[in-house]
Amino acid sequence: MVSVINTVDTSHEDMIHDAQMDYYGTRLATCSSDRSVKIFDVRNGGQILIADLRGHEGPVWQVAWAHPMYGSILASCSYDRKVIIWKEENGTWEKTHEHSGHDSSVNSVCWAPHDYGLILACGSSDGAISLLTYTGEGQWEVKKINNAHTIGCNAVSWAPAVVPGSLIDQPSGQKPNYIKKFASGGCDNLIKLWKEDEDGQWKEDQKLEGHSDWVRDVAWAPSIGLPTSTIASCSQDGRVFIWTCEDTSGNMWSPKLLHKFNDVVWHVSWSITANILAVSGGDNKVTLWKESLDGQWVCISDVNKGQGSVSASATESQQNEQ
Amino acid sequence: MKLKEVDRTAMQAWSPAQNHPIYLATGTSAQQLDATFSTSASLEVFELDLSDPSLDMKSCATFSSSQRYHKLIWGPHKVDSKGDVSGVLIAGGENGNIILYDPSKIINGDKEVVIAQNDKHTGPVRALDVNIFQTNLVASGANESEIYIWDLNNFATPMTPGAKTQPPEDISCIAWNRQVQHILASASPSGRATVWDLRKNEPIIKVSDHSNRMHCSGLAWHPDVATQMVLASEDDRLPVIQMWDLRFATSPLRVLENHARGILAIAWSMADPELLLSCGKDAKILCSNPNTGEVLYELPTNTQWCFDIQWCPRNPAVLSAASFDGRISVYSVMGGSTDGLRQKQVDKLSSSFGNLDPFGTGQPLPPLQIPQQTGQHAIVLPLKKPPKWVRRPVGASFSFGGKLVTFEGVKAQSPQGAEQQQHHHYVFISQVVTEKEFLSRSDQLQQVVQSQGFVNYCQKKIDASQTEFEKNVWSFLKVNFENDSRGKYLELLGYRKEDLGKKHNKEEKHECEFLPSAGGTFNISVSGDIDGLITQALLTGNFESAVDLCLHDNRMADAIILAIAGGQELLARTQKKYFAKSQSKITRLITAVVMKNWKEIVESCDLKNWREALAAVLTYAKPDEFPSLCDLLGTRLESEGDSILQTQACLCYICAGNVEKLVACWTKAQDGSSPLSLQDLIEKVVILRKAVQLTQTVDTSTVGVLLAEKMSQYANLLAAQGSIAAALAFLPDNTNQPNIVQLRDRLCRAQGEPVPAEQSPKLPCERPQLSKGRPGPVTGHPQMPRASTQPYYAHVENPPPPGFIMHGNVNPNAAVPPPPSPGHMHSQVPPYPQPQPYQPAQQYSFGTGGPAMYRPQQPSAPPASSTYLNTAYVSSATSYSGHSPLYAAQHPTSSTSSPAAAFPPPSALGTSFQHGGPGAPPSSSAYALPPGTTGTLPAASELPASQRTGSQNGWNDPPALNRVPKKKKMPENFMPPVPITSPIMNPVGDPQTQMLQQQPPPPAPLSSQPSYPQPHLLGSQHFHGLQQPLSQAGMPTSFPKPNIEGAPGAPIGNTIQHVQSLPTEKITKKPIPDEHLILKTTFEDLIQRCLSSATDPQTKRKLDDASKRLEFLYDKLREQTLSPTIINGLHNIARSIETRNYSEGLTIHTHIVSTSNFSETSAFMPVLKVVLTQANKLGV
């Protein structure tokens, strides 16, 4: 069952491009073609505008909340080629950093797992991906991957922080030996996986080919303690793929077609437990998908204006159709 | 930004949008020569590979053609969805011919690549367009006003759209309408455009501005608006693009005057109607918004003219432009950095002869300039306005708690781009629930935990079980909540005591019948044979020799019988010898039974016989070794390759009460990833943990790594379904595993409760500390509670938890403090002064429970405050901050004087039980499920105090007192902190506690009550009602504590079912029979003595507890349910105590334990042992 519990009238003056809840699900950040970023307190079904952030000079494409352990921090990226990091200090939201290292629209921002520190990946239409690392005292160090995706990177998504080998029982005390990875998707129809090597340099680790048009979004599934890595990708070509990698080396990725839609698919989002995928498409449709026991992805819900019913299984949904 | 380039002087056509990968076809253009003056012609196909960063385009095929081309288009007709290359290439030739090529054949290098051709036109075919609705329809235009409509399926005979326009003129452009399939437009250099309706077969409108200066070089329909089109003029005097709307066809709607010289080509983006490309003789390539006239972009080109420009149909950001310098360039409109791309271009340019080209068109070629090789960082900006294709219109993202945030683009903006009517831009936050069954089962589980209806629950599960194994598991679990669990376990394993008994009896009878009568005389022979020798040995009393002789002669039975007569030592030796000799199949079993070596059985039995092994362990193993034996067996089973046996290990772990291993084993055997299978597991785990809490003294407070993992997974699942409160309830709270700590914090906040930033992280840290402080280990008295309940039930109709009853009768102690008065209770409130710590508790509490609990801050209402305590404890771990001070304070006192307080005179059993059921301490359990709390307590607390005192709800008891001890019973939620001396110890304004501290720990004054950490407050609570001055006072002093831990909890669990339905009715206990009174006095006396010489609080506490636990014994004495053997044994012990021969007492004790029915003695024997051991140690 998908039921609206809160309808937030954002008062944006133009198209909304992204809406993200914070870590706890109590605050909503939205961004729009009207160049603004807004933050609402949506606890208990309310909608109190906390902040209306102005600073971008173009449509704002995405917003991303940092983990609360670093405070209330929001990153936004815009067509104006800038990334702005906003921070709440004493109840007031202010710009704390502006990154203007890109030559074209910045389409996607994504915070790394909090275990790594405060690191933001940004993907731009200039084909580059930049990585901003907070080094303290208001300083951000920038690393840039040039030409990551020819004519544009549309999406970046971090891999969950998983230490190779045992998932639990990390020896406490010493810093776990994380391997930082993220995925990106671009106008070269590719999904690329990037890995930080020992020297702190980012190297292309994998190239996942499957889409026949721009990759619009990639979403690395949250870790649920299984050794399998999963990435969802969607594309201009209407296809949504689920990529899985079961070997520990992380080299053998195999795609499974979730569905081919008739229109561009803009966005994919995993549920926190990684068992449901929300797919939003160009026909303004939002659908929820779940993997059935036999490994097939099944649409369990059509969401329209936040409402929808949920069928429990493939068979049920078939029955519903009849 | 330039992406690619090819050096060709050619017409270009992108592969259709459906095609992947993207190809660009080029055909040598007519009327142009390159520097070589070559007149050869070719058709080439290039692949656009954007993953290759170089500027080169990969040529896939070249077909040498006899034709040069005026126009080249690539239609999607008969696109093969699987093939790489498909559709049809349509070329307009110099001689009035139209040629159809098969691009796939070109790429394959076939020789025959022409599908068809037709030279119906006169003069060069400069205009071609494919109908986007019927891709088999192609329109062509040539000289003499010729327009044909070709059906690619029937290429031979073209149609005309109507009568030729007059005067005859060249057709330079032709275009199908993008919205209405039968509308076609054509334009000519003369400047006139004609719109044709193919259904009417005639021109329907002619568009001209009458300036006569429009030389149409380009014509394009609006991608979205059927009535709009643009015309571009090549005339340098009027280098404009006119936007026409056929609804007002008298003059152009808008005129774009952005070029300085004539426009050579235009292209309107299908992906974004606001993007119109134009290139002109001013050497500019512009991208404008035809709806506003604004120039959005100027492509950074060199100074060459472009004569053809095309959007890539598939990649909306990509366009290609063909320039007169013999190059086709591919650009992106999204900007970017072109570093490193330029050099090559410059090199090539400088070596070309571009400016030698004499154009047939007579148009002057601008001087070829070599671009300045500036060192500047070449950044190309993107379009001023973001193109439509990057504007995400819709999105759906999950967030914590199973919430889905969605927004949808506002549909169909008005075609004019007319500035938006005021739209509301909404974001929807929805709750996604996908696992209904999971939730309802989880709900049931919670209810069960709350209501304590474990037996029913298990029974339901048994009934619903699909598999035998599942059924077994539930049966085993259920047994935990029943009396005589070991017996029941045995039954489950297929061993029924009665059955055996019957069989055995039969045989015995049989034997008896054939017994030779013993009446006759016999003759004692002392001859030299074995018989004789034995006889001699016997006659001389030399049992040893006699036995040896018998053994030697293989007369085993004789040997053993003689050995018995010869004393323990001989018997033991003989047994050993016997076993050494005997080879029978069951020898090892017998060996184990006799030698009490269960480990041997468990370790070495054939695993196929695991049932038998388990049965043996169930029958014989001592309580303290029982769990480890079960464990051992389970481990063996688990490590066995056989998967069936592996799963059976679960049963062993259930018997052992080993939750962690159960989880491990179950997880191994089942697919734990789906919510329902996790639910399957959690149900068992929760129930087993309950059982363990109730029946065994195994320390359930520690949550193993695996269990914690599973529980947090479970909590995560619940949270993901929006059941945040439930998730919190199930989340183990006494672990500092970071993921759980984080999840807890997240859940709390997700509920909308503002958690002070510092507080939440602390909580988890405090917990472990607290738990460390937990009083000594509790082991070895697993099943007492159960045992104790048995007799009681047998006797009384409405059995209260046994513990209480015993107290009542056995406490003739005058020193017992009077039942606490309300005032007294009141005094206890202070320990919870700060409201803040409770905040978290609120979050944890189930729905309704929360708020109610916090009211009691008006300390003036004593009962309320007491409720407060209670609930706080049960429901939340976070409340520790409040409690711990109190708790700390308790410790010092509790060791000395507490019991009295906790066990006020029993009475009013019936009534109190109603209340007691839900409040039963164990229920508080691992997951902070506040079983009693949520349901009954808060409700009760809302009642006015006066009502609460009414008997019907049991609230007349002074709850604070009773409840306090409860904390102990919830090891997981609450670990008493070690630091007794903690400063918080003196809660301000709590006279009681203060007093306690000041006073030496004398008798059992009221003051001690609050601090007594006794598990089953429930029971005690009820006793308050009946103000019998009972005898407890004596006991407080000397019973060891651990006993209490195990026993009192257990029976409650068992009884709850009954209890809840009990009518309110007083139960009076019988006196202990006079002849056994000596036992009580002796034991109590001993405890007192121990207490007086014991120094450390630990020991004292143990003794205190022990004294209470012995109530079980006294009850049994009252009910006279103990077997004579045990009674005799107890008297023997008492005698040995009187002679201070404690070690002898211990020996007797061991004997009793090993020979008696476990369930009969388990409630008190271990305690007795503790007392004896202590007495021995203290030498009192």
Coordinates of C-alpha atoms in Angstrom, one line a residue, chain B residues 303-679:
Chain B
T303 CA 35.4 30.7 -39.7
Q304 CA 33.9 28.3 -42.2
W305 CA 30.5 28.4 -43.5
C306 CA 28.3 25.4 -42.9
F307 CA 25.9 24.3 -45.6
D308 CA 24.2 21.6 -43.7
I309 CA 23.3 21.1 -40.1
Q310 CA 21.5 18.2 -38.4
W311 CA 20.5 17.3 -34.9
C312 CA 21.3 13.8 -33.9
P313 CA 17.9 12.2 -33.5
R314 CA 19.1 9.9 -30.8
N315 CA 21.4 11.9 -28.8
P316 CA 19.7 15.2 -28.3
A317 CA 22.8 17.1 -27.3
V318 CA 24.7 16.2 -30.4
L319 CA 24.6 17.9 -33.8
S320 CA 26.6 17.7 -36.9
A321 CA 27.6 20.5 -39.3
A322 CA 29.1 20.1 -42.7
S323 CA 31.3 23.0 -43.7
F324 CA 32.6 24.1 -47.0
D325 CA 36.1 23.5 -46.0
G326 CA 35.4 19.9 -46.5
R327 CA 34.7 18.8 -43.0
I328 CA 31.9 17.4 -41.0
S329 CA 32.0 18.2 -37.3
V330 CA 30.0 16.7 -34.5
Y331 CA 29.3 19.1 -31.6
S332 CA 27.6 18.9 -28.2
V333 CA 25.6 21.8 -27.0
M334 CA 26.3 20.9 -23.4
G335 CA 29.7 22.6 -23.3
G336 CA 32.7 21.3 -21.6
S337 CA 36.4 21.5 -22.0
T338 CA 38.0 20.9 -25.3
D339 CA 41.5 20.8 -24.0
G340 CA 43.7 18.5 -26.1
L341 CA 41.3 18.3 -28.9
R342 CA 42.4 21.4 -30.8
Q343 CA 45.9 20.6 -31.8
K344 CA 45.0 18.0 -34.2
Q345 CA 42.5 20.1 -35.9
V346 CA 45.0 22.9 -36.4
D347 CA 47.6 20.5 -37.8
K348 CA 45.2 19.2 -40.4
L349 CA 43.9 22.6 -41.4
S350 CA 47.3 23.9 -42.1
S351 CA 48.0 21.2 -44.6
S352 CA 44.8 21.5 -46.5
F353 CA 44.1 23.3 -49.7
G354 CA 40.7 24.3 -48.6
N355 CA 40.6 27.7 -50.1
L356 CA 41.3 26.5 -53.6
D357 CA 37.9 25.2 -53.9
P358 CA 36.1 26.7 -56.8
F359 CA 32.4 26.3 -56.0
G360 CA 30.0 25.6 -58.7
T361 CA 27.5 27.7 -56.9
G362 CA 29.4 30.8 -57.6
Q363 CA 29.5 31.7 -54.0
P364 CA 32.7 33.2 -52.8
L365 CA 34.5 31.1 -50.3
P366 CA 35.7 33.1 -47.3
P367 CA 39.4 33.1 -46.8
L368 CA 40.5 30.1 -45.0
Q369 CA 41.9 31.2 -41.7
I370 CA 44.0 29.0 -39.6
P371 CA 42.4 29.3 -36.2
Q372 CA 44.5 31.1 -33.7
Q373 CA 46.3 28.7 -31.6
T374 CA 45.6 30.5 -28.4
G375 CA 46.9 29.0 -25.3
Q376 CA 43.7 29.7 -23.5
H377 CA 42.0 27.1 -21.6
A378 CA 39.3 26.2 -24.0
I379 CA 36.1 26.0 -22.1
V380 CA 33.0 25.8 -24.0
L381 CA 29.9 26.8 -22.2
P382 CA 26.7 25.0 -22.5
L383 CA 23.4 26.4 -23.7
K384 CA 22.2 29.4 -21.8
K385 CA 19.0 27.7 -21.1
P386 CA 19.0 24.1 -19.9
P387 CA 17.6 21.9 -22.7
K388 CA 14.4 20.1 -21.9
W389 CA 16.2 16.8 -21.9
V390 CA 18.2 17.5 -18.8
R391 CA 15.3 18.8 -16.9
R392 CA 14.1 15.9 -14.8
P393 CA 10.4 16.2 -14.5
V394 CA 9.7 13.4 -12.2
G395 CA 11.3 11.6 -9.3
A396 CA 10.7 9.1 -6.6
S397 CA 13.1 8.5 -3.8
F398 CA 12.9 6.4 -0.8
S399 CA 13.7 7.7 2.6
F400 CA 13.9 6.2 6.0
G401 CA 10.9 4.5 7.5
G402 CA 9.5 3.2 4.2
K403 CA 8.6 6.7 3.1
L404 CA 8.6 7.5 -0.6
V405 CA 9.0 11.1 -1.8
T406 CA 7.6 11.7 -5.2
F407 CA 7.0 14.6 -7.4
E408 CA 5.6 14.7 -10.9
G409 CA 6.1 17.2 -13.7
V410 CA 3.2 19.4 -14.4
K411 CA 1.7 18.0 -17.5
A412 CA 1.7 19.6 -20.9
Q413 CA 2.9 23.0 -20.7
S414 CA 0.9 25.2 -23.1
P415 CA 2.4 24.9 -26.5
Q416 CA 3.2 28.5 -26.9
G417 CA 5.6 28.1 -24.1
A418 CA 3.3 30.7 -22.8
E419 CA 4.4 31.4 -19.4
Q420 CA 3.1 29.0 -17.0
Q421 CA -0.2 29.5 -15.4
Q422 CA 0.4 29.3 -11.7
H423 CA 1.1 25.7 -11.1
H424 CA 1.4 24.2 -7.7
H425 CA 4.4 22.2 -7.4
Y426 CA 3.7 19.5 -4.9
V427 CA 5.9 16.9 -3.3
F428 CA 4.1 13.9 -2.0
I429 CA 5.4 11.9 1.0
S430 CA 3.9 8.5 1.0
Q431 CA 4.1 5.5 3.3
V432 CA 5.0 2.3 1.4
V433 CA 3.8 -0.9 3.0
T434 CA 4.6 -4.0 1.1
E435 CA 4.8 -6.7 3.6
K436 CA 1.4 -7.0 5.1
E437 CA 1.7 -10.5 6.3
F438 CA 5.1 -9.7 7.8
L439 CA 3.6 -6.8 9.7
S440 CA 0.6 -8.7 10.9
R441 CA 2.8 -11.5 12.2
S442 CA 5.1 -9.1 13.8
D443 CA 2.1 -7.5 15.4
Q444 CA 0.9 -10.8 16.7
L445 CA 4.3 -11.5 18.1
Q446 CA 4.3 -8.2 19.9
Q447 CA 0.9 -8.9 21.4
V448 CA 2.0 -12.3 22.5
V449 CA 5.0 -10.9 24.2
Q450 CA 2.8 -8.3 25.8
S451 CA 0.1 -10.6 26.9
Q452 CA 2.4 -13.5 27.7
G453 CA 0.2 -15.9 25.9
F454 CA 3.1 -17.9 24.9
V455 CA 1.6 -21.4 25.1
N456 CA -1.3 -20.4 23.0
Y457 CA 0.9 -18.8 20.5
C458 CA 3.2 -21.8 20.3
Q459 CA 0.1 -24.0 20.0
K460 CA -1.2 -22.0 17.1
K461 CA 2.1 -22.1 15.5
I462 CA 2.2 -25.9 15.9
D463 CA -1.2 -26.2 14.3
A464 CA -0.3 -24.0 11.5
S465 CA 3.0 -25.7 10.8
Q466 CA 3.6 -26.8 7.3
T467 CA 6.5 -29.1 8.0
E468 CA 7.2 -31.6 10.6
F469 CA 10.4 -29.8 11.5
E470 CA 8.6 -26.5 12.0
K471 CA 6.1 -28.3 14.2
N472 CA 8.9 -29.9 16.2
V473 CA 10.5 -26.6 16.8
W474 CA 7.3 -25.0 18.0
S475 CA 6.5 -28.0 20.1
F476 CA 9.9 -27.7 21.8
L477 CA 9.5 -24.0 22.3
K478 CA 6.1 -24.5 23.8
V479 CA 7.3 -27.0 26.2
N480 CA 9.5 -24.3 27.7
F481 CA 6.4 -22.7 29.0
E482 CA 4.8 -25.7 30.5
N483 CA 5.5 -27.7 33.6
D484 CA 7.9 -30.5 33.6
S485 CA 9.5 -29.3 30.5
R486 CA 12.1 -32.0 30.5
G487 CA 9.4 -34.6 30.6
K488 CA 7.6 -33.0 27.8
Y489 CA 10.7 -32.8 25.8
L490 CA 11.1 -36.4 26.3
E491 CA 7.6 -37.0 25.1
L492 CA 8.4 -35.0 22.0
L493 CA 11.3 -37.1 21.4
G494 CA 9.1 -40.1 21.6
Y495 CA 9.8 -41.2 25.2
R496 CA 7.0 -41.4 27.5
K497 CA 7.8 -42.2 31.0
E498 CA 4.5 -43.9 31.6
D499 CA 4.9 -46.0 28.6
L500 CA 8.2 -47.2 29.7
G501 CA 6.8 -47.8 33.1
K502 CA 4.1 -50.0 31.7
K503 CA 6.4 -52.0 29.7
H504 CA 8.7 -52.4 32.5
N505 CA 5.9 -53.4 34.9
K506 CA 4.8 -56.0 32.5
E507 CA 8.2 -57.5 32.4
E508 CA 8.5 -57.4 36.1
K509 CA 5.3 -59.2 36.6
H510 CA 6.4 -61.7 34.2
E511 CA 9.6 -62.2 36.1
C512 CA 7.8 -62.4 39.4
E513 CA 5.7 -65.2 38.2
F514 CA 8.7 -67.2 37.5
L515 CA 10.6 -66.4 40.5
P516 CA 11.6 -69.6 42.2
S517 CA 10.2 -69.6 45.7
A518 CA 12.8 -68.8 48.2
G519 CA 11.5 -71.0 50.8
G520 CA 13.6 -74.1 50.5
T521 CA 16.7 -74.9 52.2
F522 CA 20.1 -74.6 50.5
N523 CA 23.4 -76.0 51.0
I524 CA 26.6 -74.1 51.5
S525 CA 29.3 -75.8 49.6
V526 CA 32.9 -74.9 50.2
S527 CA 34.3 -77.2 47.6
G528 CA 37.3 -76.3 45.5
D529 CA 35.4 -75.1 42.5
I530 CA 34.6 -71.5 41.9
D531 CA 31.4 -71.8 43.8
G532 CA 33.3 -73.1 46.6
L533 CA 35.9 -70.5 46.5
I534 CA 33.3 -67.8 46.4
T535 CA 31.5 -69.4 49.3
Q536 CA 34.7 -69.3 51.2
A537 CA 35.3 -65.7 50.4
L538 CA 31.9 -64.8 51.5
L539 CA 32.1 -66.8 54.6
T540 CA 35.2 -64.9 55.5
G541 CA 33.6 -61.6 54.6
N542 CA 36.1 -61.1 51.9
F543 CA 33.9 -59.4 49.4
E544 CA 36.7 -58.3 47.2
S545 CA 37.9 -61.8 46.5
A546 CA 34.4 -63.0 46.1
V547 CA 33.7 -60.3 43.5
D548 CA 37.0 -61.0 41.7
L549 CA 36.1 -64.7 41.6
C550 CA 32.7 -63.9 40.2
L551 CA 34.1 -61.6 37.6
H552 CA 36.7 -64.2 36.7
D553 CA 34.0 -66.7 36.2
N554 CA 32.0 -64.1 34.2
R555 CA 29.2 -64.2 36.8
M556 CA 28.6 -60.5 36.4
A557 CA 25.3 -60.3 38.2
D558 CA 26.8 -62.1 41.2
A559 CA 29.8 -59.9 41.1
I560 CA 27.8 -56.7 41.1
I561 CA 25.4 -57.9 43.8
L562 CA 28.3 -58.8 46.0
A563 CA 30.0 -55.6 45.3
I564 CA 27.0 -53.7 46.5
A565 CA 27.3 -55.5 49.7
G566 CA 30.9 -54.8 49.8
G567 CA 30.5 -51.1 49.9
Q568 CA 30.7 -48.1 47.6
E569 CA 34.3 -48.4 46.7
L570 CA 34.1 -52.0 45.7
L571 CA 31.0 -51.3 43.8
A572 CA 32.7 -48.6 41.8
R573 CA 35.6 -50.7 41.0
T574 CA 33.4 -53.6 40.0
Q575 CA 31.4 -51.4 37.8
K576 CA 34.4 -50.3 36.0
K577 CA 35.6 -53.8 35.5
Y578 CA 32.3 -54.8 34.4
F579 CA 32.2 -52.1 31.8
A580 CA 35.6 -52.9 30.7
K581 CA 34.6 -56.5 30.1
S582 CA 31.1 -56.1 28.8
Q583 CA 30.6 -55.7 25.1
S584 CA 26.9 -55.4 24.7
K585 CA 25.4 -52.8 22.5
I586 CA 24.0 -50.7 25.3
T587 CA 27.1 -50.9 27.4
R588 CA 28.2 -47.4 26.7
L589 CA 24.8 -46.1 27.5
I590 CA 24.8 -48.0 30.8
T591 CA 28.3 -46.8 31.4
A592 CA 27.3 -43.3 30.9
V593 CA 24.2 -43.6 33.0
V594 CA 26.0 -45.2 35.9
M595 CA 29.1 -43.0 35.7
K596 CA 27.0 -40.0 35.0
N597 CA 29.2 -39.2 32.1
W598 CA 26.8 -37.6 29.7
K599 CA 29.4 -35.8 27.9
E600 CA 30.6 -39.1 26.6
I601 CA 27.3 -40.0 25.2
V602 CA 26.8 -36.6 23.6
E603 CA 30.2 -36.6 22.2
S604 CA 30.4 -40.0 20.8
C605 CA 27.0 -41.2 20.0
D606 CA 26.1 -41.9 16.4
L607 CA 24.4 -38.8 15.3
K608 CA 21.5 -40.8 13.9
N609 CA 20.7 -41.4 17.5
W610 CA 20.7 -37.8 18.4
R611 CA 17.2 -38.1 19.7
E612 CA 18.2 -40.8 22.1
A613 CA 21.2 -38.8 23.2
L614 CA 19.1 -35.8 23.8
A615 CA 16.6 -37.9 25.6
A616 CA 19.3 -39.2 27.9
V617 CA 20.5 -35.8 28.6
L618 CA 17.1 -34.6 29.3
T619 CA 16.5 -37.4 31.7
Y620 CA 19.8 -37.3 33.6
A621 CA 21.8 -34.2 33.1
K622 CA 22.1 -31.9 36.0
P623 CA 20.7 -28.5 35.5
D624 CA 24.0 -26.8 35.3
E625 CA 25.4 -29.1 32.7
F626 CA 22.2 -29.5 30.8
P627 CA 22.5 -26.6 28.5
S628 CA 26.1 -27.2 27.7
L629 CA 25.3 -30.8 26.8
C630 CA 22.5 -29.8 24.6
D631 CA 24.8 -27.3 23.0
L632 CA 27.4 -29.9 22.4
L633 CA 25.0 -32.2 20.8
G634 CA 23.6 -29.3 18.7
T635 CA 27.1 -28.4 17.6
R636 CA 27.8 -31.9 16.6
L637 CA 24.7 -32.1 14.6
E638 CA 25.3 -28.8 13.0
S639 CA 28.8 -29.7 11.9
E640 CA 27.4 -32.8 10.3
G641 CA 27.1 -32.8 6.6
D642 CA 23.6 -34.0 6.6
S643 CA 21.3 -31.1 6.2
I644 CA 18.4 -32.7 7.9
L645 CA 20.6 -33.3 11.0
Q646 CA 21.8 -29.8 10.8
T647 CA 18.4 -28.5 11.2
Q648 CA 17.7 -30.8 14.1
A649 CA 20.5 -29.0 15.9
C650 CA 18.0 -26.2 16.3
L651 CA 16.0 -28.5 18.6
C652 CA 19.0 -29.0 20.8
Y653 CA 19.7 -25.4 21.0
I654 CA 16.1 -24.8 22.0
C655 CA 16.6 -27.2 24.8
A656 CA 19.8 -25.6 25.7
G657 CA 18.2 -22.2 25.5
N658 CA 21.0 -21.0 23.4
V659 CA 19.5 -18.3 21.3
E660 CA 22.6 -17.3 19.6
K661 CA 23.3 -20.7 18.3
L662 CA 19.8 -21.2 17.3
V663 CA 20.0 -18.1 15.2
A664 CA 23.2 -19.3 13.6
C665 CA 21.9 -22.7 12.9
W666 CA 18.6 -21.5 11.6
T667 CA 20.2 -18.9 9.4
K668 CA 22.4 -21.5 7.9
A669 CA 19.5 -23.8 7.1
Q670 CA 17.0 -21.2 5.9
D671 CA 17.0 -18.4 3.5
G672 CA 16.9 -15.6 5.8
S673 CA 16.7 -12.8 3.4
S674 CA 13.1 -12.5 2.8
P675 CA 11.0 -10.7 5.4
L676 CA 8.8 -13.6 6.2
S677 CA 11.7 -16.0 6.7
L678 CA 13.3 -13.5 9.0
Q679 CA 10.0 -13.2 10.8

